[in-house]
Coordinates of C-alpha atoms and ligand atoms in Angstrom, one line a residue:
X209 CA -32.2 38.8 8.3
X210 CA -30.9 41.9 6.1
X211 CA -28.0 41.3 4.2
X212 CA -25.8 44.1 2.9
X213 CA -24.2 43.6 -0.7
X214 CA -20.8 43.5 1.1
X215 CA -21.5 40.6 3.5
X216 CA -23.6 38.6 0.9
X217 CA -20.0 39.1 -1.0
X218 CA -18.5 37.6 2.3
X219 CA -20.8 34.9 2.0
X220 CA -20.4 34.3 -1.2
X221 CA -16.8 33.7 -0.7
X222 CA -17.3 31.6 2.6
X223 CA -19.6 28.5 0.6
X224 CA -16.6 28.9 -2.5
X225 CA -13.6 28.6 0.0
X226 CA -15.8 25.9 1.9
X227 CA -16.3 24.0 -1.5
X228 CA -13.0 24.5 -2.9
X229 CA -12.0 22.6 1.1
X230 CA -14.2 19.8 0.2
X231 CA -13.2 19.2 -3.5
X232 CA -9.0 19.3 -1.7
X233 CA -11.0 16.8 1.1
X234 CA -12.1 14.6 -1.9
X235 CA -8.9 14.2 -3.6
X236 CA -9.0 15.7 -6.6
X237 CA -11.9 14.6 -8.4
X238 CA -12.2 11.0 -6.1
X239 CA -15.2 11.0 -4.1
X240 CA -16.8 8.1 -1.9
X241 CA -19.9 6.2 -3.9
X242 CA -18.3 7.6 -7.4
X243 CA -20.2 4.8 -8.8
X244 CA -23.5 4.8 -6.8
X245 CA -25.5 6.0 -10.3
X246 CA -23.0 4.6 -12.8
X247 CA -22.9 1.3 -11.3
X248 CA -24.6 1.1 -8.4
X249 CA -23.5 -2.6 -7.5
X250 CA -20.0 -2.1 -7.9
X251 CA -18.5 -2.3 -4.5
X252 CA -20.7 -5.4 -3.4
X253 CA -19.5 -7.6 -6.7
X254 CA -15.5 -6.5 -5.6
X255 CA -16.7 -7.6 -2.2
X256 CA -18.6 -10.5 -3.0
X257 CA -15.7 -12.0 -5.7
X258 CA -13.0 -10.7 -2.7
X259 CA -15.3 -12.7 -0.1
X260 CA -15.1 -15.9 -2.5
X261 CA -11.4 -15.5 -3.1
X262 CA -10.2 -15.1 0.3
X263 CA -12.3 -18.4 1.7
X264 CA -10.0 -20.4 -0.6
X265 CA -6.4 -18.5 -1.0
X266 CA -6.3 -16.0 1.9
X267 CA -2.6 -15.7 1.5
X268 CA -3.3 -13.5 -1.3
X269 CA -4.7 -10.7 1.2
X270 CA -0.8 -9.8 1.9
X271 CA 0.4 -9.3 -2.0
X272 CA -2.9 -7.8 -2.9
X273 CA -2.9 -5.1 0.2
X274 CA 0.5 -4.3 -1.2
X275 CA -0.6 -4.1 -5.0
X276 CA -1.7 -0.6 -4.3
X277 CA 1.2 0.4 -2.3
X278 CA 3.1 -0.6 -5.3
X279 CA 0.5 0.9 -7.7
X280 CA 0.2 4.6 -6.2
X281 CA 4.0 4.9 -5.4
X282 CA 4.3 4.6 -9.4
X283 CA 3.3 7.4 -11.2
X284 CA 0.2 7.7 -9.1
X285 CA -2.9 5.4 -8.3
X286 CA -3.3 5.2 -12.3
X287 CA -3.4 1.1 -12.2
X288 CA 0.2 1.0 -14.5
X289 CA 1.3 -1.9 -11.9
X290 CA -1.2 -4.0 -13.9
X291 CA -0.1 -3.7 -17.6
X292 CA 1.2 -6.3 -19.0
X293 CA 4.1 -6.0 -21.9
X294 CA 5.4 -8.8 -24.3
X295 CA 8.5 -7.5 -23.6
X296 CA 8.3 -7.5 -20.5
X297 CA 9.2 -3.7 -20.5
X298 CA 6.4 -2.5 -17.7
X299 CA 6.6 -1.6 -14.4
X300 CA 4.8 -5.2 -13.5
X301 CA 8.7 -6.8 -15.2
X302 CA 10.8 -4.2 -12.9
X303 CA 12.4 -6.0 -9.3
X304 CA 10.7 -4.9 -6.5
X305 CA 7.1 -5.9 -8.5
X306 CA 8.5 -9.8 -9.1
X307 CA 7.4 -10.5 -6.0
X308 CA 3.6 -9.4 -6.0
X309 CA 1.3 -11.6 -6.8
X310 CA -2.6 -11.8 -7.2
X311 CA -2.8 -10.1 -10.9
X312 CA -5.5 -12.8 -11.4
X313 CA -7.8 -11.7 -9.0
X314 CA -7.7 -7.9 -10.5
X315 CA -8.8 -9.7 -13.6
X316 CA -11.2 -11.9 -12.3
X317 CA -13.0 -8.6 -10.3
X318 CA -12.7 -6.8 -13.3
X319 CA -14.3 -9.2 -15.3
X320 CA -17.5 -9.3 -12.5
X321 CA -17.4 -5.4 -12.9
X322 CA -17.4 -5.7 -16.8
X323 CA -20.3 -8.0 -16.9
X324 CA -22.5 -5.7 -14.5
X325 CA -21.3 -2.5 -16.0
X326 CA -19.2 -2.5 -19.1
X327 CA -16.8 -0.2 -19.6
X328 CA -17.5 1.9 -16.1
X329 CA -15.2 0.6 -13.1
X330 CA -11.4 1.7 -14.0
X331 CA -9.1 -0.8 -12.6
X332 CA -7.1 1.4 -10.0
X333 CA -10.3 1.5 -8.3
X334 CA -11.0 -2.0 -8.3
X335 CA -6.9 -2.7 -6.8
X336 CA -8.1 0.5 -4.3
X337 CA -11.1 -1.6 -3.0
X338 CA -9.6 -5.0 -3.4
X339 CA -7.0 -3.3 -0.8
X340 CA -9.6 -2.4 2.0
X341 CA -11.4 -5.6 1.3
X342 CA -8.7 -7.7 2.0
X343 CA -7.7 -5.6 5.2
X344 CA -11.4 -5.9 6.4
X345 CA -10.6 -9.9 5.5
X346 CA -8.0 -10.1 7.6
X347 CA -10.0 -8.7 10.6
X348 CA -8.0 -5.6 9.6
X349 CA -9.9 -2.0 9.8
X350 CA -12.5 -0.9 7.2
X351 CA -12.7 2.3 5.4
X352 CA -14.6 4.0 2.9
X353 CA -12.5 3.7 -0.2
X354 CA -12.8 7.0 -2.6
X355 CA -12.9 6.4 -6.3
X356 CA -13.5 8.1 -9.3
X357 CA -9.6 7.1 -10.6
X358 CA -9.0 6.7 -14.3
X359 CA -6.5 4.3 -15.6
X360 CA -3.0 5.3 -16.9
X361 CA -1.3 4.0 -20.5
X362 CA 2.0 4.1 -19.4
X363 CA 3.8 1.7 -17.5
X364 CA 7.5 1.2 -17.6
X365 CA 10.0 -1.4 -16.1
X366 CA 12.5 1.7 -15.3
X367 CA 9.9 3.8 -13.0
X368 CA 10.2 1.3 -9.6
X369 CA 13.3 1.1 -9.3
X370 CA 14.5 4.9 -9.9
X371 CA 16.9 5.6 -7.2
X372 CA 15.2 8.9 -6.6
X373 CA 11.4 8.0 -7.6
X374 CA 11.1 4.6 -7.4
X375 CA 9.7 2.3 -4.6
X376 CA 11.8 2.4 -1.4
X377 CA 13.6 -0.8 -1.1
X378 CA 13.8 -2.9 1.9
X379 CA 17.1 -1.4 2.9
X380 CA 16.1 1.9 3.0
X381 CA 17.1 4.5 5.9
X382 CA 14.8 6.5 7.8
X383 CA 15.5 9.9 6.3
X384 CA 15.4 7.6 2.4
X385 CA 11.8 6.7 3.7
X386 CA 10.5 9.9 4.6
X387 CA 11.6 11.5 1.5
X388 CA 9.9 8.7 -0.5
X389 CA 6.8 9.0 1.6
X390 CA 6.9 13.3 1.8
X391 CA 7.5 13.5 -2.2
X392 CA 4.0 12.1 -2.1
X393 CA 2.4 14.1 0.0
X394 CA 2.6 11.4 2.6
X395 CA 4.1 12.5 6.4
X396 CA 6.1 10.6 8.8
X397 CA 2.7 9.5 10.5
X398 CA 1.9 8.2 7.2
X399 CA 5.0 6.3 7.0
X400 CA 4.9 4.7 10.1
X401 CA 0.6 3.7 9.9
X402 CA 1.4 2.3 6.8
X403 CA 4.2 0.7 7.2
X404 CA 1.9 -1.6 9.6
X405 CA 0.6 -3.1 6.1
X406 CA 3.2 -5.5 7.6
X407 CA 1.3 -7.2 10.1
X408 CA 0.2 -9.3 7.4
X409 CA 2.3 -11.1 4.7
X410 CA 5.4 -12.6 3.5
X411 CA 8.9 -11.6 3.0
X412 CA 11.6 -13.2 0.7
X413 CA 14.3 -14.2 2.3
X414 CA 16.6 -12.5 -0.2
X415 CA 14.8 -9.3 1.0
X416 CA 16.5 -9.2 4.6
X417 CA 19.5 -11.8 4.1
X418 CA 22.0 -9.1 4.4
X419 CA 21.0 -8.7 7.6
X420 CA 22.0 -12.1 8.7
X421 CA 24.7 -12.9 6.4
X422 CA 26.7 -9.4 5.4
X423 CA 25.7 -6.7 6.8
X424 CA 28.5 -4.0 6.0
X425 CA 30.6 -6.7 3.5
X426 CA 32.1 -8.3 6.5
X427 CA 30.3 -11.8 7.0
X428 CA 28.4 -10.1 9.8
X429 CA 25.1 -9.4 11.4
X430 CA 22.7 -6.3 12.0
X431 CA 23.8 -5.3 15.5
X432 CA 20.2 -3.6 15.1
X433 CA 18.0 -6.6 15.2
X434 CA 17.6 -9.2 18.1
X435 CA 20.3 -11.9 17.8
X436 CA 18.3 -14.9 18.7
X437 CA 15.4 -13.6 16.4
X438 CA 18.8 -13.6 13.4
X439 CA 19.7 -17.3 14.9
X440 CA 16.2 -17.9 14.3
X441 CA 15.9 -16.6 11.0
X442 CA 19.4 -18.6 9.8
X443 CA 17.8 -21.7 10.7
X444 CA 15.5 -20.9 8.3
X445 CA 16.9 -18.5 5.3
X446 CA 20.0 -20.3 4.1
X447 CA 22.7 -17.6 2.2
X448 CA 21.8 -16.8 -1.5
X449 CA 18.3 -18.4 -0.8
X450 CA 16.2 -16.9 -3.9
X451 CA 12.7 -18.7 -3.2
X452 CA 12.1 -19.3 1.0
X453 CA 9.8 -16.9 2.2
X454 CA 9.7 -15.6 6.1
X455 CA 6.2 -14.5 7.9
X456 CA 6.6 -10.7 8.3
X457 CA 4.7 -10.8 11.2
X458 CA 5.3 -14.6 13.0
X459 CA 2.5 -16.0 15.1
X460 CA -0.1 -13.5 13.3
X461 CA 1.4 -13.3 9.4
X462 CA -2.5 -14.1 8.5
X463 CA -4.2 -11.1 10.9
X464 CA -4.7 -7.3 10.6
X465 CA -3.2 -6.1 13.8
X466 CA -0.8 -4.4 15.8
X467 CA 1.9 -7.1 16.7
X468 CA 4.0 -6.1 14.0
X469 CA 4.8 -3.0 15.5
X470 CA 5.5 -5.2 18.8
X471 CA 7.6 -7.0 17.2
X472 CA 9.8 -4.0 15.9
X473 CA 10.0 -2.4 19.4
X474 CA 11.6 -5.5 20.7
X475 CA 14.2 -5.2 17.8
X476 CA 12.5 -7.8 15.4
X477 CA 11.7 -6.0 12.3
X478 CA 12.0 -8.2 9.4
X479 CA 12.8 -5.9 7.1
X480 CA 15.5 -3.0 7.7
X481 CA 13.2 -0.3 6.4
X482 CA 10.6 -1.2 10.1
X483 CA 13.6 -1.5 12.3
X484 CA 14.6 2.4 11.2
X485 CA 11.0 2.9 12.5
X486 CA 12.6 2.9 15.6
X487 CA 15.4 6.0 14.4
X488 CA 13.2 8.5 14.5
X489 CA 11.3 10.3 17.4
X490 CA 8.0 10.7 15.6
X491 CA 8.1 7.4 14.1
X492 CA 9.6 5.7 17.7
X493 CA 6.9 7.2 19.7
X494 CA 4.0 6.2 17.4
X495 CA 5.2 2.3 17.5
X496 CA 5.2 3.2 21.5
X497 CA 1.9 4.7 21.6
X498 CA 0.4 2.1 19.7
X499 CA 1.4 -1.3 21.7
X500 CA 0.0 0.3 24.5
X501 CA -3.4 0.8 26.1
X502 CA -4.3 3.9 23.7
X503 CA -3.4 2.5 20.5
X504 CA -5.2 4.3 17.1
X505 CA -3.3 1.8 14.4
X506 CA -6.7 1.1 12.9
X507 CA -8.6 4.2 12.7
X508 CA -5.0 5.8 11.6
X509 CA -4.2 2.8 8.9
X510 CA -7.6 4.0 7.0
X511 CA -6.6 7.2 7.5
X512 CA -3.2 6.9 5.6
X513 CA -4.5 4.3 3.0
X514 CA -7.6 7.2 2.1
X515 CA -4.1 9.7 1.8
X516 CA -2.2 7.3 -0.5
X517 CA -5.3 6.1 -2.8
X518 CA -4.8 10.1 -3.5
X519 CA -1.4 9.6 -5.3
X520 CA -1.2 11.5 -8.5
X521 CA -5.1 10.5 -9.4
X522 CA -6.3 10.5 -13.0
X523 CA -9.8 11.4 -12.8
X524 CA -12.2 13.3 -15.1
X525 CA -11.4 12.7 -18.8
X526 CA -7.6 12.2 -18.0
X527 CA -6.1 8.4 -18.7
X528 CA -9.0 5.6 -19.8
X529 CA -11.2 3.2 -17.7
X530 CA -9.7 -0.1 -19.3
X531 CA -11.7 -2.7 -20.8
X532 CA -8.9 -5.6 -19.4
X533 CA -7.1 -4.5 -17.0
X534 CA -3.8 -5.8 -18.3
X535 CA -4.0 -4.0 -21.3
X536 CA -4.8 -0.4 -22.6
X537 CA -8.0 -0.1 -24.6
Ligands
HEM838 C1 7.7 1.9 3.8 C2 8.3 1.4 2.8 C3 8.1 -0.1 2.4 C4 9.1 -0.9 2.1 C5 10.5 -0.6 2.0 C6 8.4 -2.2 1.8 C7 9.1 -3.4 1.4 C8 8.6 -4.6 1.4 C9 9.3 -5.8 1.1 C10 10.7 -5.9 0.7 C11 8.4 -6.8 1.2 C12 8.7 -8.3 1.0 C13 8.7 -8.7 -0.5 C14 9.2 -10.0 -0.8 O1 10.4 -10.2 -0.5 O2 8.5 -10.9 -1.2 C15 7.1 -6.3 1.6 C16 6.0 -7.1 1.8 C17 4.8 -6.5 2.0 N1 4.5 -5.2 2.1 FE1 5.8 -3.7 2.1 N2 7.1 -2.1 2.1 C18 6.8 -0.8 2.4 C19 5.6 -0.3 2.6 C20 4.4 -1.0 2.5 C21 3.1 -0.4 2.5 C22 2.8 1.1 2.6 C23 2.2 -1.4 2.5 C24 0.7 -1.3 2.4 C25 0.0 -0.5 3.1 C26 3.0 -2.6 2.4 C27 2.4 -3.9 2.4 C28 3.2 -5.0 2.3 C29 2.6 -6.4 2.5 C30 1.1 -6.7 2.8 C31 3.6 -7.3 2.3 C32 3.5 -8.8 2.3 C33 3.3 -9.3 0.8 C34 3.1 -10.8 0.6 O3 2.6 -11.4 1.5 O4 3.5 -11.2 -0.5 N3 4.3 -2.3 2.4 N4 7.2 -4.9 1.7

């Protein structure tokens, strides 16, 4: 085959538009196997210590899966959630992050890691696999996790709960969500899949007790959620209760599947933020679609988690691979 200088320059620009569309398909610098040279083993010791710690706490699956929800919403996938401060002046202090729990574990992988391969595996990888791996424990879906993130050195108790930037709290509308979801890059498909994280898990009580107590100031209820599931949930969450906690997802709080979004069709979304699920067409018609026969929730949840572990990566010689994962080098 002949080629003429001008469609050997055509070519030429087809294989750098095709490899500029695959580094964009990486995100940024993350690819799948990042370590497979560097440290070949890594995934299988974060799977093996995962495997270990979910035959004797598997309630930690729920506040770990949500560890990197909370880590890439705040300035990016960087691992900041994790920094400790004797202050208590880092984003691990703020609100919204009292609740997670399962800091331990990080460490405990991280320590694995550092034994194997000092100084290689950054710890916003190791919460990005711990995240699939406790999905995958929970009979949840598996994906392959990209890595290749750095870790940040900045963490501050201000950042989650910035009205504009920080995590979306429980109460938030529809339109608050997709903003906080869209200023990410993340669509209203994304929002919905992921809110589905909820299928497993535990909620405070404080996190939905408006909803049963005082909804608009008055002493009244949500008219938006089932009132015998609120009779239900009375019985249980008493007002001002700081410490009770409530199964997201009642009857299967422990397993990865799609009876959350069941349960927020029928009007019993724990927390305000899935019943607004319902206030939208997009995000009504995917719950729809996916308690029926044709339901993609799984493929779709890997999907979406791949798309968030993308959040504002460090990668190359940006940020640090920490030594400890609760402190910067
Ligand atoms: C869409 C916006 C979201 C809001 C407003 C939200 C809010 C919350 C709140 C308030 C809780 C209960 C915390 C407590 O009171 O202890 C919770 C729990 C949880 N969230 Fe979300 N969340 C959102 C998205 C996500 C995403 C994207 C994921 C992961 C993919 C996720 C995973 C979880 C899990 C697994 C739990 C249970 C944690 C446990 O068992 O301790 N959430 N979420």
């Amino acid at each position: 085959m002949a080629f003429s200088k001008n469609s050997f320059g055509v070519f030429v620009l087809q294989i750098m538009v095709l490899a500029l569309l695959s580094l964009h398909a990486e995100g940024q610098g993350l690819k799948v196997g990042f370590y497979e040279k560097s440290c070949p083993q890594a995934e299988k010791i974060v799977s093996t210590v995962m495997s270990d710690v979910m035959a004797v706490a598997p309630s930690l699956s729920g506040p770990l899966l949500r560890m990197h929800f909370h880590d890439c919403f705040i300035r990016g996938c960087d691992g900041s959630v994790l920094l400790d401060s004797p202050t208590r002046q880092s984003e691990k202090f703020s609100p919204p992050n009292l609740s997670l729990r399962g800091f331990n574990i990080i460490d405990k992988v991280k320590l694995a890691l550092e034994k194997a391969c000092p100084g290689v595996v950054s710890c916003a990888d190791i919460v990005a696999l711990v995240a699939r791996d406790v999905t995958v424990a929970t009979k949840g879906p598996y994906w392959e996790v990209e890595t290749g993130r750095r870790d940040g050195k900045v963490s501050l108790f201000a950042d989650p709960i910035n009205r504009v930037t920080g995590l979306p709290p429980p109460f938030a509308n529809i339109t608050l969500l997709k903003q906080s979801f869209a200023m990410r890059g993340l669509n209203t498909k994304d929002l919905v899949v992921l809110s589905g994280g909820h299928t497993i898990g535990m909620s405070h009580c404080s996190s939905f007790e408006n909803r049963l107590y005082n909804f608009t100031g008055k002493g009244d209820t949500d008219p938006s959620m089932d009132q015998n599931y609120i009779a239900r949930l009375k019985l249980k969450c008493k007002p001002r209760d700081q410490t009770t906690l409530a199964e997201l997802d009642p009857g299967s709080f422990k397993t990865f599947d799609d009876s959350y979004f069941r349960l927020v069709t029928k009007r019993r979304g724990l927390l305000e933020s899935d019943a607004a699920l319902l206030n939208d067409p997009e995000t009504r018609a995917y719950l729809i679609q996916s308690i029926s026969h044709g339901s993609t929730f799984f493929k779709d949840f890997g999907v979406s988690m791949v798309k968030m572990g993308r959040i504002g990566v460090l990668t190359g010689s940006q940020g640090e691979v920490r030594k400890v994962c609760t402190k910067t080098n």
